[in-house]
CSV table of C-alpha atoms and ligand atoms in Angstrom, one decimal:
chain,number,residue,atom,x,y,z
N,1,MET,CA,34.1,-42.3,-23.1
N,2,PRO,CA,32.1,-42.5,-26.3
N,3,MET,CA,30.9,-39.1,-27.5
N,4,ASN,CA,27.2,-38.4,-27.1
N,5,PRO,CA,25.7,-38.3,-30.6
N,6,TYR,CA,23.3,-35.5,-29.5
N,7,VAL,CA,24.3,-32.0,-28.4
N,8,ILE,CA,20.9,-31.3,-27.1
N,9,GLU,CA,18.1,-33.7,-25.9
N,10,THR,CA,14.9,-32.7,-24.3
N,11,GLU,CA,12.1,-35.0,-23.2
N,12,ASN,CA,8.6,-33.7,-22.4
N,13,LEU,CA,10.1,-30.4,-21.4
N,14,SER,CA,7.6,-27.8,-20.1
N,15,LEU,CA,8.2,-24.3,-18.9
N,16,TYR,CA,5.5,-21.9,-17.7
N,17,TYR,CA,5.7,-18.1,-17.1
N,18,GLY,CA,2.8,-17.8,-14.6
N,19,ARG,CA,0.0,-19.7,-16.3
N,20,LYS,CA,1.3,-19.3,-19.8
N,21,PRO,CA,3.2,-22.2,-21.3
N,22,ALA,CA,6.4,-21.2,-23.1
N,23,LEU,CA,7.5,-24.8,-23.7
N,24,ASN,CA,4.8,-27.4,-23.9
N,25,SER,CA,6.1,-31.0,-23.5
N,26,LEU,CA,8.9,-30.4,-26.0
N,27,SER,CA,10.8,-33.5,-27.0
N,28,LEU,CA,13.7,-32.9,-29.3
N,29,GLN,CA,17.1,-34.4,-30.2
N,30,ILE,CA,19.7,-32.3,-32.0
N,31,PRO,CA,22.6,-34.3,-33.4
N,32,ARG,CA,26.2,-33.3,-33.2
N,33,GLY,CA,27.7,-31.4,-36.1
N,34,GLY,CA,26.5,-28.8,-38.7
N,35,ILE,CA,24.4,-25.7,-38.5
N,36,HIS,CA,20.9,-26.2,-37.1
N,37,ALA,CA,18.4,-23.4,-37.8
N,38,LEU,CA,15.8,-22.9,-35.0
N,39,ILE,CA,12.7,-21.3,-36.6
N,40,GLY,CA,9.3,-20.4,-35.2
N,41,ALA,CA,6.8,-17.6,-35.0
N,42,ASN,CA,7.1,-14.9,-32.3
N,43,GLY,CA,6.5,-16.5,-29.0
N,44,ALA,CA,7.0,-20.1,-30.2
N,45,GLY,CA,9.4,-20.7,-27.3
N,46,LYS,CA,12.8,-20.5,-29.0
N,47,SER,CA,14.5,-18.2,-26.5
N,48,SER,CA,12.8,-20.0,-23.6
N,49,LEU,CA,14.4,-23.2,-24.8
N,50,PHE,CA,17.8,-21.6,-24.8
N,51,ARG,CA,17.2,-20.2,-21.3
N,52,VAL,CA,16.4,-23.7,-20.0
N,53,LEU,CA,19.3,-25.3,-21.9
N,54,LEU,CA,21.8,-22.7,-20.4
N,55,GLY,CA,20.4,-23.3,-16.9
N,56,PHE,CA,18.8,-19.8,-16.6
N,57,GLU,CA,15.2,-21.1,-16.2
N,58,THR,CA,13.9,-24.2,-14.4
N,59,PRO,CA,11.3,-26.3,-16.2
N,60,ILE,CA,8.2,-27.4,-14.4
N,61,ALA,CA,8.4,-30.8,-16.0
N,62,GLY,CA,10.5,-33.0,-18.3
N,63,ARG,CA,14.3,-33.3,-18.9
N,64,ALA,CA,16.9,-31.3,-20.8
N,65,ARG,CA,20.4,-32.3,-21.5
N,66,ILE,CA,23.2,-30.3,-23.1
N,67,LEU,CA,26.4,-32.0,-24.3
N,68,GLY,CA,25.2,-35.0,-22.2
N,69,GLN,CA,24.8,-33.1,-18.9
N,70,ASP,CA,21.6,-32.2,-17.2
N,71,CYS,CA,20.8,-28.5,-17.7
N,72,SER,CA,19.7,-28.0,-14.1
N,73,ALA,CA,23.3,-28.7,-12.9
N,74,LEU,CA,25.8,-27.4,-15.4
N,75,THR,CA,29.4,-27.4,-14.2
N,76,PRO,CA,31.8,-24.5,-15.1
N,77,GLU,CA,33.8,-27.0,-17.2
N,78,LEU,CA,30.7,-27.8,-19.2
N,79,ARG,CA,29.7,-24.2,-19.6
N,80,ALA,CA,33.2,-23.5,-21.0
N,81,ARG,CA,32.4,-25.9,-23.9
N,82,ILE,CA,29.3,-23.8,-24.9
N,83,GLY,CA,29.3,-20.4,-26.6
N,84,PHE,CA,26.2,-18.2,-26.5
N,85,VAL,CA,25.5,-15.0,-28.5
N,86,ASN,CA,22.3,-13.1,-28.3
N,87,GLU,CA,20.8,-10.2,-30.1
N,88,GLU,CA,21.8,-7.7,-27.4
N,89,HIS,CA,25.5,-8.7,-27.7
N,90,THR,CA,25.8,-8.1,-24.0
N,91,LEU,CA,29.3,-7.0,-23.2
N,92,PRO,CA,31.0,-5.0,-20.4
N,93,ASP,CA,30.8,-1.5,-21.7
N,94,TRP,CA,33.5,-0.1,-19.4
N,95,MET,CA,36.3,-2.3,-20.9
N,96,ARG,CA,38.5,-2.0,-24.0
N,97,VAL,CA,38.4,-4.9,-26.5
N,98,ASP,CA,41.9,-6.1,-25.5
N,99,GLU,CA,41.2,-5.9,-21.8
N,100,LEU,CA,38.1,-8.1,-22.3
N,101,THR,CA,40.2,-10.5,-24.4
N,102,ARG,CA,42.8,-10.8,-21.6
N,103,LEU,CA,40.0,-11.6,-19.1
N,104,GLN,CA,38.6,-14.3,-21.3
N,105,ARG,CA,42.0,-15.8,-21.9
N,106,SER,CA,42.4,-16.4,-18.2
N,107,ASN,CA,39.1,-18.1,-18.0
N,108,VAL,CA,38.9,-20.8,-20.7
N,109,ALA,CA,40.9,-22.8,-23.2
N,110,TRP,CA,41.3,-19.7,-25.3
N,111,ASN,CA,42.2,-19.6,-29.0
N,112,GLN,CA,43.6,-16.2,-29.8
N,113,GLU,CA,43.9,-17.0,-33.5
N,114,SER,CA,40.1,-17.7,-33.9
N,115,PHE,CA,39.3,-14.6,-31.9
N,116,GLU,CA,41.6,-12.3,-33.9
N,117,GLU,CA,40.4,-13.7,-37.2
N,118,VAL,CA,36.8,-12.8,-36.5
N,119,VAL,CA,37.6,-9.4,-34.9
N,120,ARG,CA,39.8,-8.5,-37.9
N,121,ASN,CA,36.9,-9.3,-40.3
N,122,PHE,CA,34.7,-6.8,-38.4
N,123,ASN,CA,37.5,-4.2,-38.5
N,124,VAL,CA,37.6,-3.8,-34.7
N,125,GLN,CA,40.8,-2.4,-33.1
N,126,PRO,CA,42.0,-4.0,-29.9
N,127,GLN,CA,42.3,-0.6,-28.2
N,128,GLN,CA,38.7,0.4,-28.9
N,129,LYS,CA,36.3,0.9,-26.0
N,130,ILE,CA,33.4,-1.5,-26.0
N,131,SER,CA,31.0,1.4,-25.3
N,132,GLN,CA,32.2,3.1,-28.5
N,133,LEU,CA,31.6,0.1,-30.9
N,134,SER,CA,28.9,0.2,-33.5
N,135,ARG,CA,26.1,-2.4,-33.3
N,136,GLY,CA,27.8,-4.5,-36.0
N,137,GLU,CA,31.2,-4.2,-34.3
N,138,ARG,CA,29.7,-5.3,-31.0
N,139,ALA,CA,28.2,-8.3,-32.8
N,140,GLY,CA,31.6,-9.1,-34.2
N,141,VAL,CA,33.3,-8.9,-30.8
N,142,SER,CA,30.6,-10.9,-29.2
N,143,LEU,CA,30.9,-13.6,-31.8
N,144,ALA,CA,34.7,-13.5,-31.6
N,145,LEU,CA,34.6,-14.0,-27.8
N,146,ALA,CA,32.3,-17.0,-28.3
N,147,LEU,CA,34.4,-18.5,-31.0
N,148,GLY,CA,37.7,-17.8,-29.2
N,149,GLN,CA,36.6,-20.4,-26.7
N,150,ARG,CA,36.5,-22.9,-29.6
N,151,PRO,CA,33.2,-24.1,-28.2
N,152,GLU,CA,31.9,-27.5,-29.0
N,153,LEU,CA,28.4,-26.0,-29.2
N,154,LEU,CA,27.6,-22.4,-30.2
N,155,ILE,CA,24.1,-21.1,-29.6
N,156,LEU,CA,23.0,-17.9,-31.3
N,157,ASP,CA,19.7,-16.1,-30.7
N,158,GLU,CA,19.0,-13.7,-33.5
N,159,PRO,CA,22.6,-12.5,-33.7
N,160,THR,CA,22.2,-10.5,-36.9
N,161,LEU,CA,19.3,-8.3,-35.7
N,162,GLY,CA,20.0,-4.7,-36.8
N,163,LEU,CA,23.2,-5.5,-38.7
N,164,ASP,CA,23.9,-4.1,-42.2
N,165,MET,CA,24.4,-6.4,-45.1
N,166,VAL,CA,28.2,-6.6,-44.9
N,167,ALA,CA,28.2,-7.2,-41.1
N,168,LYS,CA,25.6,-9.9,-41.6
N,169,ARG,CA,27.5,-11.6,-44.3
N,170,THR,CA,30.7,-11.4,-42.3
N,171,LEU,CA,29.0,-13.0,-39.3
N,172,LEU,CA,27.5,-15.8,-41.3
N,173,GLU,CA,30.8,-16.5,-43.0
N,174,SER,CA,32.5,-16.8,-39.6
N,175,LEU,CA,29.8,-19.3,-38.6
N,176,MET,CA,30.2,-21.4,-41.7
N,177,TYR,CA,34.0,-21.4,-41.2
N,178,SER,CA,33.7,-22.5,-37.5
N,179,SER,CA,31.2,-25.2,-38.3
N,180,ALA,CA,33.4,-26.6,-41.1
N,181,ALA,CA,37.0,-26.0,-39.7
N,182,GLN,CA,36.5,-26.3,-36.0
N,183,GLU,CA,33.6,-28.8,-35.9
N,184,THR,CA,31.6,-26.5,-33.8
N,185,THR,CA,27.9,-27.6,-33.7
N,186,ILE,CA,25.9,-24.4,-34.2
N,187,ILE,CA,22.3,-23.7,-33.2
N,188,TYR,CA,21.1,-20.6,-34.9
N,189,CYS,CA,17.8,-18.9,-34.2
N,190,SER,CA,16.6,-16.4,-36.8
N,191,HIS,CA,13.6,-15.0,-38.5
N,192,GLN,CA,15.7,-14.2,-41.6
N,193,MET,CA,14.9,-17.0,-44.1
N,194,GLU,CA,17.6,-15.8,-46.6
N,195,GLU,CA,20.2,-16.3,-43.8
N,196,ILE,CA,18.8,-19.7,-43.0
N,197,GLU,CA,18.8,-20.7,-46.6
N,198,ARG,CA,22.4,-19.8,-46.9
N,199,ILE,CA,23.8,-21.5,-43.9
N,200,ALA,CA,21.5,-24.2,-42.4
N,201,ASP,CA,22.2,-27.9,-42.8
N,202,HIS,CA,19.2,-28.8,-40.7
N,203,LEU,CA,15.9,-27.1,-39.8
N,204,ILE,CA,14.0,-27.3,-36.5
N,205,ILE,CA,10.6,-25.6,-36.5
N,206,MET,CA,8.9,-24.9,-33.2
N,207,GLU,CA,5.3,-23.9,-32.7
N,208,LEU,CA,3.6,-23.0,-29.4
N,209,GLY,CA,6.4,-24.5,-27.3
N,210,ARG,CA,6.5,-27.8,-29.2
N,211,LEU,CA,8.4,-29.3,-32.1
N,212,ARG,CA,6.6,-28.8,-35.3
N,213,TYR,CA,9.0,-30.1,-37.9
N,214,MET,CA,12.7,-31.3,-38.3
N,215,SER,CA,14.6,-32.2,-41.5
N,216,GLU,CA,17.3,-31.0,-43.8
N,217,PRO,CA,16.2,-28.1,-46.0
N,218,ASP,CA,16.2,-30.1,-49.2
N,219,GLU,CA,13.9,-32.7,-47.7
N,220,LEU,CA,11.3,-30.0,-46.8
N,221,CYS,CA,11.4,-28.6,-50.3
N,222,GLN,CA,10.8,-32.1,-51.7
N,223,ARG,CA,7.9,-32.8,-49.4
N,224,VAL,CA,6.0,-29.5,-50.0
N,225,ARG,CA,4.6,-28.7,-53.4
N,226,LEU,CA,2.2,-26.1,-54.7
N,227,TRP,CA,-0.9,-27.5,-56.5
N,228,ALA,CA,-3.1,-25.3,-58.7
N,229,ALA,CA,-6.5,-26.3,-60.1
N,230,ASP,CA,-9.8,-24.9,-61.4
N,231,MET,CA,-12.2,-26.2,-58.8
N,232,ALA,CA,-15.3,-24.8,-60.4
N,233,GLY,CA,-16.9,-24.1,-57.1
N,234,ASN,CA,-16.2,-27.4,-55.5
N,235,GLN,CA,-14.3,-26.0,-52.5
N,236,ALA,CA,-16.1,-27.5,-49.5
N,237,ASP,CA,-14.0,-30.6,-48.9
N,238,LEU,CA,-10.6,-29.1,-49.7
N,239,HIS,CA,-10.0,-27.9,-46.1
N,240,ARG,CA,-10.1,-31.5,-44.9
N,241,LEU,CA,-7.4,-32.7,-47.3
N,242,PRO,CA,-4.7,-34.5,-45.2
N,243,GLY,CA,-1.4,-32.6,-45.6
N,244,LEU,CA,-3.0,-29.3,-46.6
N,245,LEU,CA,-0.8,-26.4,-45.3
N,246,GLU,CA,-2.4,-23.5,-47.1
N,247,ILE,CA,-5.2,-22.7,-49.5
N,248,GLN,CA,-5.7,-19.6,-51.6
N,249,GLN,CA,-7.8,-18.3,-54.4
N,250,ILE,CA,-5.9,-16.4,-57.0
N,251,ASP,CA,-7.6,-15.1,-60.2
N,252,GLY,CA,-10.2,-17.9,-59.9
N,253,VAL,CA,-7.5,-20.6,-59.5
N,254,THR,CA,-7.3,-22.6,-56.3
N,255,GLN,CA,-3.8,-23.0,-54.9
N,256,LEU,CA,-3.1,-25.7,-52.4
N,257,MET,CA,0.2,-25.9,-50.6
N,258,MET,CA,0.5,-29.6,-49.8
N,259,MET,CA,2.9,-31.6,-47.7
N,260,ASP,CA,3.4,-35.3,-48.6
N,261,ALA,CA,0.6,-35.3,-51.2
N,262,PRO,CA,-0.1,-39.0,-52.1
N,263,ALA,CA,0.9,-40.4,-55.5
N,264,ASP,CA,-2.8,-40.4,-56.6
N,265,PHE,CA,-3.4,-36.8,-55.5
N,266,GLU,CA,-4.1,-35.5,-59.0
N,267,THR,CA,-6.7,-38.3,-59.6
N,268,HIS,CA,-8.2,-37.5,-56.2
N,269,LEU,CA,-8.5,-33.8,-57.0
N,270,GLY,CA,-10.1,-34.8,-60.4
N,271,SER,CA,-12.7,-36.9,-58.6
N,272,MET,CA,-13.5,-33.7,-56.6
N,273,GLY,CA,-14.3,-31.9,-59.8
N,274,ALA,CA,-11.0,-30.2,-60.3
N,275,ARG,CA,-9.8,-29.3,-63.8
N,276,HIS,CA,-6.5,-28.0,-65.3
N,277,ILE,CA,-4.5,-29.5,-62.4
N,278,SER,CA,-0.8,-28.7,-62.2
N,279,ASN,CA,1.9,-28.7,-59.5
N,280,SER,CA,5.2,-27.1,-58.9
N,281,ALA,CA,8.1,-27.1,-56.5
N,282,VAL,CA,8.5,-24.2,-54.0
N,283,GLY,CA,11.6,-22.6,-52.5
N,284,LEU,CA,12.6,-23.1,-48.8
N,285,ASN,CA,11.3,-19.7,-47.8
N,286,ARG,CA,7.8,-20.4,-49.1
N,287,ALA,CA,7.7,-24.0,-47.7
N,288,VAL,CA,8.7,-22.7,-44.2
N,289,ASP,CA,6.2,-19.9,-44.5
N,290,SER,CA,3.4,-22.4,-45.3
N,291,LEU,CA,4.3,-24.6,-42.4
N,292,LEU,CA,4.2,-21.7,-40.0
N,293,ALA,CA,0.9,-20.4,-41.5
N,294,SER,CA,-0.7,-23.8,-41.2
N,295,GLY,CA,-0.3,-23.6,-37.5
N,296,HIS,CA,-2.3,-20.4,-37.4
N,297,ILE,CA,-4.9,-21.9,-39.7
N,298,SER,CA,-5.4,-25.1,-37.6
N,299,ARG,CA,-5.6,-23.0,-34.4
N,300,ARG,CA,-8.2,-20.7,-35.9
N,301,ALA,CA,-10.2,-23.7,-37.1
N,302,ALA,CA,-10.0,-25.7,-33.9
N,303,GLY,CA,-10.1,-22.9,-31.4
N,304,ASN,CA,-6.8,-24.2,-30.1
N,305,PHE,CA,-3.9,-26.1,-31.6
N,306,ASN,CA,-4.2,-29.8,-32.0
N,307,GLN,CA,-0.9,-31.4,-32.6
N,308,SER,CA,-2.0,-34.6,-34.2
N,309,GLY,CA,-0.6,-35.1,-37.7
N,310,SER,CA,1.5,-31.9,-37.4
N,311,HIS,CA,4.8,-33.3,-36.4
N,312,HIS,CA,6.7,-34.5,-39.5
N,313,ALA,CA,10.0,-35.3,-37.8
V,401,ATP,N1,9.9,-13.3,-18.8
V,401,ATP,C1,8.7,-13.7,-19.3
V,401,ATP,N2,7.6,-13.5,-18.5
V,401,ATP,C2,6.4,-13.9,-19.0
V,401,ATP,N3,6.2,-14.5,-20.2
V,401,ATP,C3,7.3,-14.7,-21.0
V,401,ATP,C4,8.6,-14.3,-20.5
V,401,ATP,N4,9.5,-14.6,-21.5
V,401,ATP,C5,8.7,-15.2,-22.5
V,401,ATP,N5,7.4,-15.2,-22.2
V,401,ATP,C6,6.3,-15.8,-23.0
V,401,ATP,O1,6.7,-17.2,-23.3
V,401,ATP,C7,6.4,-17.5,-24.7
V,401,ATP,C8,7.6,-17.9,-25.4
V,401,ATP,O2,8.5,-16.7,-25.5
V,401,ATP,P1,9.9,-16.8,-26.2
V,401,ATP,O3,10.6,-15.5,-25.9
V,401,ATP,O4,10.6,-18.1,-25.8
V,401,ATP,O5,9.5,-17.0,-27.8
V,401,ATP,P2,10.4,-16.8,-29.1
V,401,ATP,O6,10.1,-18.0,-29.9
V,401,ATP,O7,11.9,-16.6,-28.7
V,401,ATP,O8,9.8,-15.5,-29.7
V,401,ATP,P3,10.5,-14.3,-30.6
V,401,ATP,O9,10.7,-14.9,-32.0
V,401,ATP,O10,9.4,-13.3,-30.6
V,401,ATP,O11,11.8,-13.9,-29.9
V,401,ATP,C9,5.7,-16.2,-25.2
V,401,ATP,O12,4.3,-16.4,-25.2
V,401,ATP,C10,6.1,-15.1,-24.3
V,401,ATP,O13,5.1,-14.1,-24.2
């Protein structure tokens, strides 16, 4: 059977908690391979998406497939091909690390070598009790258990929350290794841009339960540029510029963060009375920040969010 090119596919997926939409007609295709960073403001729907994908929540509309199978009817065989690590690193506290390993071994196509490698990196002893592990060590065991399954797909929901620098780096390195050496497709949800910058091959930005943007990090950095100009009081029409993400006044200079500015943008600004026009590249952190901020701006301006022109997939 030919391999499905997508690990995740959703079509007009909607999930409500009471009257509140957590996912709002979300359509998304995540291709197989690499590390995909899932980004979005608090409440954007990232964890809700994971809950639907793993079969913990039932959507009110739309479809969701994971590794080609409908998420509402995941078989144990399919679940064994998926690893999931969340910020709580939920583990059975009453067990020792080696007891937990034995239990896992009997359940799935276990790879002891992958498990031990990660556990060793986190300095965890097999005889240690889970309840006595530090937060970083718990994260390590939790990741090692997921990687020991050699999952085809590994989903991580803010796994580095509360970890120190060394534990964070160890976890990220284990992920990069698994992605490269074991061909595990990784979906990584985090608010830490420096982590995303380090490991992500692909960005998925969600906003209000919808897809806001998808591309490789480099593409986003090429499409977003910071323009600066002396507008000499001609501000009125700037807010209507297509592709405007953010506008700021700094020391009398107008700064415009633009996405996909047209080739004649400088001339256009000139015709609006701008002088001393310049533009520069921005880093990934700043580009993502502006995209997220632009959602807030358009919502404030419109009273609610209008998606037209905001999806640059
Ligand atoms: N169990 C729940 N009951 C009611 N509302 C919920 C529940 N879980 C999530 N929500 C709401 O659904 C929306 C999406 O929440 P979700 O946790 O998916 O966002 P998120 O992108 O993961 O946010 P964060 O980055 O803060 O973790 C939010 O508005 C949230 O208040």
